[in-house]
Amino acid sequence: MIAHTEYLTMNTKKRYEILDITDEVERVCAKSGLRDGFILVSAMHITASVFVNDHESGLYRDIMTWLEKLAPQDPGYEHHRTGEDNADAHLKRMLLGHQVIVPVTNGKLDFGPWERVHYGEFDGRRPKRILLKALGI
Amino acid sequence: MIAHTEYLTMNTKKRYEILDITDEVERVCAKSGLRDGFILVSAMHITASVFVNDHESGLYRDIMTWLEKLAPQDPGYEHHRTGEDNADAHLKRMLLGHQVIVPVTNGKLDFGPWERVHYGEFDGRRPKRILLKALGI
Amino acid sequence: MIAHTEYLTMNTKKRYEILDITDEVERVCAKSGLRDGFILVSAMHITASVFVNDHESGLYRDIMTWLEKLAPQDPGYEHHRTGEDNADAHLKRMLLGHQVIVPVTNGKLDFGPWERVHYGEFDGRRPKRILLKALGI
């Protein structure tokens, strides 16, 4: 049985950004030696997401526009009384989710044709970590 | 240790549809021989969801009405410049999520009284796959 | 290999409530003897959520206000024709998600600085269960 853990540090240039991290998941898969099982990919900060969707720059912009509509930046959040200004990021991260399980079969990510793992950053410009943990055979 | 994988092909008659797939998860559970562990149920296409909720047709309609309100069909999405017309499906699938972990205890799905696994299709009328992977003892 | 399952019964005083259950996850982690693996934390009722976010009371209120805006209480849901009055709870629970995987490394929850596991109740004032299942080494 295999249990293998790695941490990836993200440091986006922009406050809001979507990045494809599938190559990193493939790298961890290969390094772990996992043949059959799961790789958990999980944002370790509560203002970021990990999600699976299409790698398409138009869709990335659609997602950001949509998140801003459903969970807008606004000075009026109660969370901001603590001195923070990122309540929208806490909500946006809930809409996309903060973790995914990537299935591995025969040593490869067992994905459909368009599935790609993405990191969604909503309060960036500083180092933030993602955990990747392989579990299986 | 058990690792057992199956693929389910969906082909809905309608573009938008919710289907209860719990019986299929139970079938895979029995076939895998899993006594204790997890079954990952994950949509392999990025315009479909897998989620757990009540099996109730009125609620299915409420969910679809609600998704259309929060992530409407609209020709103006940037994703549509690629020739696609399904950006709303990419967003709707994020709201419900694309995968669940079904716990298995004593060889049975370890569910509360109303938990049922559903497939949410937002761009159907063609074959699309779901991965089911059992992992455990 | 370890597979260890526990059930937690929640009984909130209010219909809508957010509670930090991280201490319970830590207790189950210690009791299970898990050194490396996953703990699934999953709401067994379809009107409740389990999610990871910041432990901050202002943010809890922001989340509840936001959920009410996106998935409001309303007598008009079709689900209410069954005699129920909680369709909003079925939708709210989808927005936050109903389960998380907590990674465990070296016998401890492998969390970032602000990650805390929360239970979101949207139809409370009665006993409802959460499943916790540890799987790994």
mmCIF file with all atom_site columns, N, CA and C in Angstrom, chain A residues 1-5 7 38-40 42-46 70-72 76-80 82 87 90-91 93-95 98-99 101 129 131 133 135, chain C residues 1 36-38 51-54 56 58-59 61-63 66 69-70 95-96 99-105 110-116 135-137:
data_model
loop_
_atom_site.group_PDB
_atom_site.id
_atom_site.type_symbol
_atom_site.label_atom_id
_atom_site.label_alt_id
_atom_site.label_comp_id
_atom_site.label_asym_id
_atom_site.label_entity_id
_atom_site.label_seq_id
_atom_site.pdbx_PDB_ins_code
_atom_site.Cartn_x
_atom_site.Cartn_y
_atom_site.Cartn_z
_atom_site.occupancy
_atom_site.B_iso_or_equiv
_atom_site.pdbx_formal_charge
_atom_site.auth_seq_id
_atom_site.auth_comp_id
_atom_site.auth_asym_id
_atom_site.auth_atom_id
_atom_site.pdbx_PDB_model_num
ATOM 1   N N  . MET A 1 1   ? 0.845   -1.197 0.000  1.00 0.00 ? 1   MET A N  1
ATOM 2   C CA . MET A 1 1   ? 0.000   0.000  0.000  1.00 0.00 ? 1   MET A CA 1
ATOM 3   C C  . MET A 1 1   ? 0.882   1.250  0.000  1.00 0.00 ? 1   MET A C  1
ATOM 4   N N  . ILE A 1 2   ? 0.422   2.248  -0.721 1.00 0.00 ? 2   ILE A N  1
ATOM 5   C CA . ILE A 1 2   ? 1.191   3.488  -0.874 1.00 0.00 ? 2   ILE A CA 1
ATOM 6   C C  . ILE A 1 2   ? 0.453   4.661  -0.235 1.00 0.00 ? 2   ILE A C  1
ATOM 7   N N  . ALA A 1 3   ? 1.183   5.469  0.532  1.00 0.00 ? 3   ALA A N  1
ATOM 8   C CA . ALA A 1 3   ? 0.676   6.771  0.993  1.00 0.00 ? 3   ALA A CA 1
ATOM 9   C C  . ALA A 1 3   ? 1.823   7.747  0.797  1.00 0.00 ? 3   ALA A C  1
ATOM 10  N N  . HIS A 1 4   ? 1.614   8.721  -0.076 1.00 0.00 ? 4   HIS A N  1
ATOM 11  C CA . HIS A 1 4   ? 2.697   9.629  -0.460 1.00 0.00 ? 4   HIS A CA 1
ATOM 12  C C  . HIS A 1 4   ? 2.137   11.047 -0.494 1.00 0.00 ? 4   HIS A C  1
ATOM 13  N N  . THR A 1 5   ? 2.833   11.975 0.171  1.00 0.00 ? 5   THR A N  1
ATOM 14  C CA . THR A 1 5   ? 2.317   13.342 0.313  1.00 0.00 ? 5   THR A CA 1
ATOM 15  C C  . THR A 1 5   ? 3.314   14.365 -0.206 1.00 0.00 ? 5   THR A C  1
ATOM 16  N N  . TYR A 1 7   ? 3.624   18.855 -1.165 1.00 0.00 ? 7   TYR A N  1
ATOM 17  C CA . TYR A 1 7   ? 3.017   20.176 -1.023 1.00 0.00 ? 7   TYR A CA 1
ATOM 18  C C  . TYR A 1 7   ? 3.511   21.045 -2.177 1.00 0.00 ? 7   TYR A C  1
ATOM 19  N N  . PHE A 1 38  ? -6.333  6.844  -5.257 1.00 0.00 ? 38  PHE A N  1
ATOM 20  C CA . PHE A 1 38  ? -6.798  8.233  -5.294 1.00 0.00 ? 38  PHE A CA 1
ATOM 21  C C  . PHE A 1 38  ? -5.631  9.183  -5.040 1.00 0.00 ? 38  PHE A C  1
ATOM 22  N N  . ILE A 1 39  ? -5.665  10.330 -5.675 1.00 0.00 ? 39  ILE A N  1
ATOM 23  C CA . ILE A 1 39  ? -4.811  11.448 -5.256 1.00 0.00 ? 39  ILE A CA 1
ATOM 24  C C  . ILE A 1 39  ? -5.724  12.585 -4.822 1.00 0.00 ? 39  ILE A C  1
ATOM 25  N N  . LEU A 1 40  ? -5.636  12.934 -3.549 1.00 0.00 ? 40  LEU A N  1
ATOM 26  C CA . LEU A 1 40  ? -6.352  14.101 -3.039 1.00 0.00 ? 40  LEU A CA 1
ATOM 27  C C  . LEU A 1 40  ? -5.550  15.340 -3.380 1.00 0.00 ? 40  LEU A C  1
ATOM 28  N N  . SER A 1 42  ? -5.838  19.315 -2.525 1.00 0.00 ? 42  SER A N  1
ATOM 29  C CA . SER A 1 42  ? -6.626  20.116 -1.593 1.00 0.00 ? 42  SER A CA 1
ATOM 30  C C  . SER A 1 42  ? -5.929  21.434 -1.272 1.00 0.00 ? 42  SER A C  1
ATOM 31  N N  . ALA A 1 43  ? -6.648  22.546 -1.455 1.00 0.00 ? 43  ALA A N  1
ATOM 32  C CA . ALA A 1 43  ? -6.114  23.872 -1.113 1.00 0.00 ? 43  ALA A CA 1
ATOM 33  C C  . ALA A 1 43  ? -5.982  23.967 0.404  1.00 0.00 ? 43  ALA A C  1
ATOM 34  N N  . MET A 1 44  ? -4.808  24.396 0.888  1.00 0.00 ? 44  MET A N  1
ATOM 35  C CA . MET A 1 44  ? -4.580  24.489 2.335  1.00 0.00 ? 44  MET A CA 1
ATOM 36  C C  . MET A 1 44  ? -4.937  25.869 2.897  1.00 0.00 ? 44  MET A C  1
ATOM 37  N N  . HIS A 1 45  ? -5.358  26.774 2.027  1.00 0.00 ? 45  HIS A N  1
ATOM 38  C CA . HIS A 1 45  ? -5.787  28.117 2.467  1.00 0.00 ? 45  HIS A CA 1
ATOM 39  C C  . HIS A 1 45  ? -7.264  28.287 2.156  1.00 0.00 ? 45  HIS A C  1
ATOM 40  N N  . ILE A 1 46  ? -7.950  29.052 2.982  1.00 0.00 ? 46  ILE A N  1
ATOM 41  C CA . ILE A 1 46  ? -9.409  29.084 2.910  1.00 0.00 ? 46  ILE A CA 1
ATOM 42  C C  . ILE A 1 46  ? -9.926  30.188 1.981  1.00 0.00 ? 46  ILE A C  1
ATOM 43  N N  . LEU A 1 70  ? -21.933 36.302 -8.266 1.00 0.00 ? 70  LEU A N  1
ATOM 44  C CA . LEU A 1 70  ? -22.592 35.538 -7.188 1.00 0.00 ? 70  LEU A CA 1
ATOM 45  C C  . LEU A 1 70  ? -22.011 35.835 -5.797 1.00 0.00 ? 70  LEU A C  1
ATOM 46  N N  . ALA A 1 71  ? -20.751 36.224 -5.753 1.00 0.00 ? 71  ALA A N  1
ATOM 47  C CA . ALA A 1 71  ? -20.087 36.470 -4.458 1.00 0.00 ? 71  ALA A CA 1
ATOM 48  C C  . ALA A 1 71  ? -19.174 37.683 -4.618 1.00 0.00 ? 71  ALA A C  1
ATOM 49  N N  . PRO A 1 72  ? -19.783 38.866 -4.742 1.00 0.00 ? 72  PRO A N  1
ATOM 50  C CA . PRO A 1 72  ? -19.025 40.072 -5.121 1.00 0.00 ? 72  PRO A CA 1
ATOM 51  C C  . PRO A 1 72  ? -18.099 40.607 -4.027 1.00 0.00 ? 72  PRO A C  1
ATOM 52  N N  . GLY A 1 76  ? -18.867 45.720 2.855  1.00 0.00 ? 76  GLY A N  1
ATOM 53  C CA . GLY A 1 76  ? -19.833 45.550 3.942  1.00 0.00 ? 76  GLY A CA 1
ATOM 54  C C  . GLY A 1 76  ? -19.882 44.205 4.633  1.00 0.00 ? 76  GLY A C  1
ATOM 55  N N  . TYR A 1 77  ? -19.063 43.241 4.241  1.00 0.00 ? 77  TYR A N  1
ATOM 56  C CA . TYR A 1 77  ? -19.123 41.936 4.915  1.00 0.00 ? 77  TYR A CA 1
ATOM 57  C C  . TYR A 1 77  ? -18.737 42.056 6.392  1.00 0.00 ? 77  TYR A C  1
ATOM 58  N N  . GLU A 1 78  ? -19.389 41.277 7.235  1.00 0.00 ? 78  GLU A N  1
ATOM 59  C CA . GLU A 1 78  ? -19.073 41.304 8.674  1.00 0.00 ? 78  GLU A CA 1
ATOM 60  C C  . GLU A 1 78  ? -17.651 40.818 8.942  1.00 0.00 ? 78  GLU A C  1
ATOM 61  N N  . HIS A 1 79  ? -17.185 39.884 8.119  1.00 0.00 ? 79  HIS A N  1
ATOM 62  C CA . HIS A 1 79  ? -15.818 39.363 8.286  1.00 0.00 ? 79  HIS A CA 1
ATOM 63  C C  . HIS A 1 79  ? -14.782 40.490 8.223  1.00 0.00 ? 79  HIS A C  1
ATOM 64  N N  . HIS A 1 80  ? -15.121 41.580 7.563  1.00 0.00 ? 80  HIS A N  1
ATOM 65  C CA . HIS A 1 80  ? -14.154 42.673 7.395  1.00 0.00 ? 80  HIS A CA 1
ATOM 66  C C  . HIS A 1 80  ? -13.930 43.472 8.676  1.00 0.00 ? 80  HIS A C  1
ATOM 67  N N  . THR A 1 82  ? -12.841 42.244 11.214 1.00 0.00 ? 82  THR A N  1
ATOM 68  C CA . THR A 1 82  ? -11.614 41.693 11.797 1.00 0.00 ? 82  THR A CA 1
ATOM 69  C C  . THR A 1 82  ? -10.368 42.345 11.199 1.00 0.00 ? 82  THR A C  1
ATOM 70  N N  . ALA A 1 87  ? -13.567 38.688 2.336  1.00 0.00 ? 87  ALA A N  1
ATOM 71  C CA . ALA A 1 87  ? -14.721 37.801 2.560  1.00 0.00 ? 87  ALA A CA 1
ATOM 72  C C  . ALA A 1 87  ? -15.214 37.211 1.246  1.00 0.00 ? 87  ALA A C  1
ATOM 73  N N  . HIS A 1 90  ? -13.504 33.983 0.517  1.00 0.00 ? 90  HIS A N  1
ATOM 74  C CA . HIS A 1 90  ? -14.008 32.850 1.306  1.00 0.00 ? 90  HIS A CA 1
ATOM 75  C C  . HIS A 1 90  ? -15.272 32.259 0.678  1.00 0.00 ? 90  HIS A C  1
ATOM 76  N N  . LEU A 1 91  ? -16.116 33.118 0.108  1.00 0.00 ? 91  LEU A N  1
ATOM 77  C CA . LEU A 1 91  ? -17.360 32.646 -0.516 1.00 0.00 ? 91  LEU A CA 1
ATOM 78  C C  . LEU A 1 91  ? -17.090 32.064 -1.896 1.00 0.00 ? 91  LEU A C  1
ATOM 79  N N  . ARG A 1 93  ? -14.491 30.630 -2.972 1.00 0.00 ? 93  ARG A N  1
ATOM 80  C CA . ARG A 1 93  ? -13.841 29.328 -2.858 1.00 0.00 ? 93  ARG A CA 1
ATOM 81  C C  . ARG A 1 93  ? -14.856 28.217 -2.556 1.00 0.00 ? 93  ARG A C  1
ATOM 82  N N  . MET A 1 94  ? -15.963 28.572 -1.870 1.00 0.00 ? 94  MET A N  1
ATOM 83  C CA . MET A 1 94  ? -16.993 27.569 -1.601 1.00 0.00 ? 94  MET A CA 1
ATOM 84  C C  . MET A 1 94  ? -17.715 27.172 -2.896 1.00 0.00 ? 94  MET A C  1
ATOM 85  N N  . LEU A 1 95  ? -17.916 28.128 -3.790 1.00 0.00 ? 95  LEU A N  1
ATOM 86  C CA . LEU A 1 95  ? -18.682 27.833 -5.023 1.00 0.00 ? 95  LEU A CA 1
ATOM 87  C C  . LEU A 1 95  ? -17.957 26.807 -5.892 1.00 0.00 ? 95  LEU A C  1
ATOM 88  N N  . HIS A 1 98  ? -12.955 23.196 -2.584 1.00 0.00 ? 98  HIS A N  1
ATOM 89  C CA . HIS A 1 98  ? -11.549 23.402 -2.209 1.00 0.00 ? 98  HIS A CA 1
ATOM 90  C C  . HIS A 1 98  ? -10.679 22.173 -2.438 1.00 0.00 ? 98  HIS A C  1
ATOM 91  N N  . GLN A 1 99  ? -11.285 21.072 -2.925 1.00 0.00 ? 99  GLN A N  1
ATOM 92  C CA . GLN A 1 99  ? -10.472 19.864 -3.104 1.00 0.00 ? 99  GLN A CA 1
ATOM 93  C C  . GLN A 1 99  ? -11.135 18.955 -4.130 1.00 0.00 ? 99  GLN A C  1
ATOM 94  N N  . ILE A 1 101 ? -10.699 14.666 -5.655 1.00 0.00 ? 101 ILE A N  1
ATOM 95  C CA . ILE A 1 101 ? -10.031 13.368 -5.671 1.00 0.00 ? 101 ILE A CA 1
ATOM 96  C C  . ILE A 1 101 ? -9.764  13.032 -7.132 1.00 0.00 ? 101 ILE A C  1
ATOM 97  N N  . ARG A 1 129 ? -0.257  27.183 -0.114 1.00 0.00 ? 129 ARG A N  1
ATOM 98  C CA . ARG A 1 129 ? 0.068   25.793 -0.389 1.00 0.00 ? 129 ARG A CA 1
ATOM 99  C C  . ARG A 1 129 ? -1.120  24.936 -0.813 1.00 0.00 ? 129 ARG A C  1
ATOM 100 N N  . LEU A 1 131 ? -1.998  20.711 -0.860 1.00 0.00 ? 131 LEU A N  1
ATOM 101 C CA . LEU A 1 131 ? -1.577  19.365 -0.470 1.00 0.00 ? 131 LEU A CA 1
ATOM 102 C C  . LEU A 1 131 ? -1.981  18.367 -1.546 1.00 0.00 ? 131 LEU A C  1
ATOM 103 N N  . LYS A 1 133 ? -1.989  14.188 -1.837 1.00 0.00 ? 133 LYS A N  1
ATOM 104 C CA . LYS A 1 133 ? -1.741  12.933 -1.123 1.00 0.00 ? 133 LYS A CA 1
ATOM 105 C C  . LYS A 1 133 ? -2.269  11.768 -1.949 1.00 0.00 ? 133 LYS A C  1
ATOM 106 N N  . LEU A 1 135 ? -3.020  7.784  -2.261 1.00 0.00 ? 135 LEU A N  1
ATOM 107 C CA . LEU A 1 135 ? -3.348  6.658  -1.387 1.00 0.00 ? 135 LEU A CA 1
ATOM 108 C C  . LEU A 1 135 ? -3.871  5.507  -2.249 1.00 0.00 ? 135 LEU A C  1
ATOM 109 N N  . MET C 1 1   ? -3.366  -1.960 7.333  1.00 0.00 ? 1   MET C N  1
ATOM 110 C CA . MET C 1 1   ? -4.330  -0.958 6.841  1.00 0.00 ? 1   MET C CA 1
ATOM 111 C C  . MET C 1 1   ? -5.437  -0.718 7.871  1.00 0.00 ? 1   MET C C  1
ATOM 112 N N  . ASP C 1 36  ? -1.361  7.813  8.265  1.00 0.00 ? 36  ASP C N  1
ATOM 113 C CA . ASP C 1 36  ? -1.289  8.427  6.940  1.00 0.00 ? 36  ASP C CA 1
ATOM 114 C C  . ASP C 1 36  ? -2.521  7.983  6.152  1.00 0.00 ? 36  ASP C C  1
ATOM 115 N N  . GLY C 1 37  ? -3.298  8.935  5.687  1.00 0.00 ? 37  GLY C N  1
ATOM 116 C CA . GLY C 1 37  ? -4.487  8.571  4.921  1.00 0.00 ? 37  GLY C CA 1
ATOM 117 C C  . GLY C 1 37  ? -5.511  9.676  4.909  1.00 0.00 ? 37  GLY C C  1
ATOM 118 N N  . PHE C 1 38  ? -6.764  9.272  4.790  1.00 0.00 ? 38  PHE C N  1
ATOM 119 C CA . PHE C 1 38  ? -7.877  10.214 4.646  1.00 0.00 ? 38  PHE C CA 1
ATOM 120 C C  . PHE C 1 38  ? -8.911  9.969  5.745  1.00 0.00 ? 38  PHE C C  1
ATOM 121 N N  . PHE C 1 51  ? -18.085 21.432 5.477  1.00 0.00 ? 51  PHE C N  1
ATOM 122 C CA . PHE C 1 51  ? -17.187 22.231 4.639  1.00 0.00 ? 51  PHE C CA 1
ATOM 123 C C  . PHE C 1 51  ? -16.006 22.715 5.457  1.00 0.00 ? 51  PHE C C  1
ATOM 124 N N  . VAL C 1 52  ? -14.963 23.154 4.757  1.00 0.00 ? 52  VAL C N  1
ATOM 125 C CA . VAL C 1 52  ? -13.761 23.685 5.408  1.00 0.00 ? 52  VAL C CA 1
ATOM 126 C C  . VAL C 1 52  ? -13.686 25.180 5.132  1.00 0.00 ? 52  VAL C C  1
ATOM 127 N N  . ASN C 1 53  ? -13.630 25.968 6.191  1.00 0.00 ? 53  ASN C N  1
ATOM 128 C CA . ASN C 1 53  ? -13.423 27.399 6.043  1.00 0.00 ? 53  ASN C CA 1
ATOM 129 C C  . ASN C 1 53  ? -12.929 27.948 7.378  1.00 0.00 ? 53  ASN C C  1
ATOM 130 N N  . ASP C 1 54  ? -12.770 29.242 7.445  1.00 0.00 ? 54  ASP C N  1
ATOM 131 C CA . ASP C 1 54  ? -12.234 29.940 8.599  1.00 0.00 ? 54  ASP C CA 1
ATOM 132 C C  . ASP C 1 54  ? -13.204 29.870 9.779  1.00 0.00 ? 54  ASP C C  1
ATOM 133 N N  . GLU C 1 56  ? -14.602 31.974 12.140 1.00 0.00 ? 56  GLU C N  1
ATOM 134 C CA . GLU C 1 56  ? -14.730 33.417 12.450 1.00 0.00 ? 56  GLU C CA 1
ATOM 135 C C  . GLU C 1 56  ? -16.225 33.757 12.410 1.00 0.00 ? 56  GLU C C  1
ATOM 136 N N  . GLY C 1 58  ? -18.017 36.447 12.318 1.00 0.00 ? 58  GLY C N  1
ATOM 137 C CA . GLY C 1 58  ? -18.513 37.374 11.300 1.00 0.00 ? 58  GLY C CA 1
ATOM 138 C C  . GLY C 1 58  ? -18.680 36.670 9.958  1.00 0.00 ? 58  GLY C C  1
ATOM 139 N N  . LEU C 1 59  ? -17.713 35.843 9.627  1.00 0.00 ? 59  LEU C N  1
ATOM 140 C CA . LEU C 1 59  ? -17.801 35.081 8.371  1.00 0.00 ? 59  LEU C CA 1
ATOM 141 C C  . LEU C 1 59  ? -18.980 34.105 8.410  1.00 0.00 ? 59  LEU C C  1
ATOM 142 N N  . ARG C 1 61  ? -21.810 34.568 9.804  1.00 0.00 ? 61  ARG C N  1
ATOM 143 C CA . ARG C 1 61  ? -23.012 35.362 9.477  1.00 0.00 ? 61  ARG C CA 1
ATOM 144 C C  . ARG C 1 61  ? -23.017 35.744 7.999  1.00 0.00 ? 61  ARG C C  1
ATOM 145 N N  . ASP C 1 62  ? -21.840 36.100 7.460  1.00 0.00 ? 62  ASP C N  1
ATOM 146 C CA . ASP C 1 62  ? -21.753 36.404 6.014  1.00 0.00 ? 62  ASP C CA 1
ATOM 147 C C  . ASP C 1 62  ? -22.195 35.204 5.178  1.00 0.00 ? 62  ASP C C  1
ATOM 148 N N  . ILE C 1 63  ? -21.760 34.012 5.576  1.00 0.00 ? 63  ILE C N  1
ATOM 149 C CA . ILE C 1 63  ? -22.118 32.800 4.822  1.00 0.00 ? 63  ILE C CA 1
ATOM 150 C C  . ILE C 1 63  ? -23.628 32.583 4.853  1.00 0.00 ? 63  ILE C C  1
ATOM 151 N N  . TRP C 1 66  ? -25.440 35.153 2.747  1.00 0.00 ? 66  TRP C N  1
ATOM 152 C CA . TRP C 1 66  ? -25.158 34.866 1.327  1.00 0.00 ? 66  TRP C CA 1
ATOM 153 C C  . TRP C 1 66  ? -25.966 33.666 0.840  1.00 0.00 ? 66  TRP C C  1
ATOM 154 N N  . LYS C 1 69  ? -29.440 34.634 0.258  1.00 0.00 ? 69  LYS C N  1
ATOM 155 C CA . LYS C 1 69  ? -29.598 35.427 -0.970 1.00 0.00 ? 69  LYS C CA 1
ATOM 156 C C  . LYS C 1 69  ? -29.620 34.512 -2.201 1.00 0.00 ? 69  LYS C C  1
ATOM 157 N N  . LEU C 1 70  ? -28.732 33.528 -2.226 1.00 0.00 ? 70  LEU C N  1
ATOM 158 C CA . LEU C 1 70  ? -28.622 32.665 -3.416 1.00 0.00 ? 70  LEU C CA 1
ATOM 159 C C  . LEU C 1 70  ? -29.657 31.541 -3.432 1.00 0.00 ? 70  LEU C C  1
ATOM 160 N N  . LEU C 1 95  ? -24.552 24.292 -2.119 1.00 0.00 ? 95  LEU C N  1
ATOM 161 C CA . LEU C 1 95  ? -23.589 25.386 -2.325 1.00 0.00 ? 95  LEU C CA 1
ATOM 162 C C  . LEU C 1 95  ? -22.322 25.181 -1.503 1.00 0.00 ? 95  LEU C C  1
ATOM 163 N N  . LEU C 1 96  ? -22.471 24.684 -0.282 1.00 0.00 ? 96  LEU C N  1
ATOM 164 C CA . LEU C 1 96  ? -21.286 24.485 0.579  1.00 0.00 ? 96  LEU C CA 1
ATOM 165 C C  . LEU C 1 96  ? -20.700 23.085 0.446  1.00 0.00 ? 96  LEU C C  1
ATOM 166 N N  . GLN C 1 99  ? -19.614 17.046 2.074  1.00 0.00 ? 99  GLN C N  1
ATOM 167 C CA . GLN C 1 99  ? -18.562 16.189 2.640  1.00 0.00 ? 99  GLN C CA 1
ATOM 168 C C  . GLN C 1 99  ? -17.195 16.777 2.317  1.00 0.00 ? 99  GLN C C  1
ATOM 169 N N  . VAL C 1 100 ? -16.219 16.437 3.150  1.00 0.00 ? 100 VAL C N  1
ATOM 170 C CA . VAL C 1 100 ? -14.829 16.778 2.870  1.00 0.00 ? 100 VAL C CA 1
ATOM 171 C C  . VAL C 1 100 ? -13.958 15.573 3.203  1.00 0.00 ? 100 VAL C C  1
ATOM 172 N N  . ILE C 1 101 ? -12.807 15.540 2.545  1.00 0.00 ? 101 ILE C N  1
ATOM 173 C CA . ILE C 1 101 ? -11.760 14.582 2.905  1.00 0.00 ? 101 ILE C CA 1
ATOM 174 C C  . ILE C 1 101 ? -10.707 15.356 3.702  1.00 0.00 ? 101 ILE C C  1
ATOM 175 N N  . VAL C 1 102 ? -10.449 14.916 4.918  1.00 0.00 ? 102 VAL C N  1
ATOM 176 C CA . VAL C 1 102 ? -9.399  15.530 5.729  1.00 0.00 ? 102 VAL C CA 1
ATOM 177 C C  . VAL C 1 102 ? -8.145  14.666 5.605  1.00 0.00 ? 102 VAL C C  1
ATOM 178 N N  . PRO C 1 103 ? -7.049  15.219 5.086  1.00 0.00 ? 103 PRO C N  1
ATOM 179 C CA . PRO C 1 103 ? -5.820  14.433 4.987  1.00 0.00 ? 103 PRO C CA 1
ATOM 180 C C  . PRO C 1 103 ? -5.145  14.309 6.349  1.00 0.00 ? 103 PRO C C  1
ATOM 181 N N  . VAL C 1 104 ? -4.583  13.126 6.597  1.00 0.00 ? 104 VAL C N  1
ATOM 182 C CA . VAL C 1 104 ? -3.855  12.869 7.853  1.00 0.00 ? 104 VAL C CA 1
ATOM 183 C C  . VAL C 1 104 ? -2.428  12.462 7.498  1.00 0.00 ? 104 VAL C C  1
ATOM 184 N N  . THR C 1 105 ? -1.446  13.134 8.100  1.00 0.00 ? 105 THR C N  1
ATOM 185 C CA . THR C 1 105 ? -0.030  12.833 7.874  1.00 0.00 ? 105 THR C CA 1
ATOM 186 C C  . THR C 1 105 ? 0.657   12.764 9.237  1.00 0.00 ? 105 THR C C  1
ATOM 187 N N  . ASP C 1 110 ? -3.663  17.162 8.476  1.00 0.00 ? 110 ASP C N  1
ATOM 188 C CA . ASP C 1 110 ? -2.649  17.899 7.707  1.00 0.00 ? 110 ASP C CA 1
ATOM 189 C C  . ASP C 1 110 ? -3.309  19.128 7.075  1.00 0.00 ? 110 ASP C C  1
ATOM 190 N N  . PHE C 1 111 ? -3.474  20.145 7.904  1.00 0.00 ? 111 PHE C N  1
ATOM 191 C CA . PHE C 1 111 ? -4.244  21.332 7.542  1.00 0.00 ? 111 PHE C CA 1
ATOM 192 C C  . PHE C 1 111 ? -3.339  22.553 7.421  1.00 0.00 ? 111 PHE C C  1
ATOM 193 N N  . GLY C 1 112 ? -3.744  23.505 6.600  1.00 0.00 ? 112 GLY C N  1
ATOM 194 C CA . GLY C 1 112 ? -3.140  24.818 6.593  1.00 0.00 ? 112 GLY C CA 1
ATOM 195 C C  . GLY C 1 112 ? -3.555  25.585 7.843  1.00 0.00 ? 112 GLY C C  1
ATOM 196 N N  . PRO C 1 113 ? -2.976  26.781 8.044  1.00 0.00 ? 113 PRO C N  1
ATOM 197 C CA . PRO C 1 113 ? -3.136  27.500 9.321  1.00 0.00 ? 113 PRO C CA 1
ATOM 198 C C  . PRO C 1 113 ? -4.583  27.821 9.699  1.00 0.00 ? 113 PRO C C  1
ATOM 199 N N  . TRP C 1 114 ? -5.451  28.047 8.722  1.00 0.00 ? 114 TRP C N  1
ATOM 200 C CA . TRP C 1 114 ? -6.806  28.505 9.041  1.00 0.00 ? 114 TRP C CA 1
ATOM 201 C C  . TRP C 1 114 ? -7.880  27.480 8.713  1.00 0.00 ? 114 TRP C C  1
ATOM 202 N N  . GLU C 1 115 ? -7.490  26.316 8.252  1.00 0.00 ? 115 GLU C N  1
ATOM 203 C CA . GLU C 1 115 ? -8.498  25.326 7.868  1.00 0.00 ? 115 GLU C CA 1
ATOM 204 C C  . GLU C 1 115 ? -9.172  24.724 9.096  1.00 0.00 ? 115 GLU C C  1
ATOM 205 N N  . ARG C 1 116 ? -10.486 24.784 9.122  1.00 0.00 ? 116 ARG C N  1
ATOM 206 C CA . ARG C 1 116 ? -11.286 24.158 10.178 1.00 0.00 ? 116 ARG C CA 1
ATOM 207 C C  . ARG C 1 116 ? -12.501 23.498 9.525  1.00 0.00 ? 116 ARG C C  1
ATOM 208 N N  . LEU C 1 135 ? -9.427  6.036  6.604  1.00 0.00 ? 135 LEU C N  1
ATOM 209 C CA . LEU C 1 135 ? -8.925  4.975  5.731  1.00 0.00 ? 135 LEU C CA 1
ATOM 210 C C  . LEU C 1 135 ? -7.453  5.249  5.429  1.00 0.00 ? 135 LEU C C  1
ATOM 211 N N  . GLY C 1 136 ? -6.614  4.251  5.652  1.00 0.00 ? 136 GLY C N  1
ATOM 212 C CA . GLY C 1 136 ? -5.187  4.442  5.358  1.00 0.00 ? 136 GLY C CA 1
ATOM 213 C C  . GLY C 1 136 ? -4.338  3.488  6.154  1.00 0.00 ? 136 GLY C C  1
ATOM 214 N N  . ILE C 1 137 ? -3.165  3.974  6.545  1.00 0.00 ? 137 ILE C N  1
ATOM 215 C CA . ILE C 1 137 ? -2.168  3.142  7.212  1.00 0.00 ? 137 ILE C CA 1
ATOM 216 C C  . ILE C 1 137 ? -2.096  3.479  8.698  1.00 0.00 ? 137 ILE C C  1
#
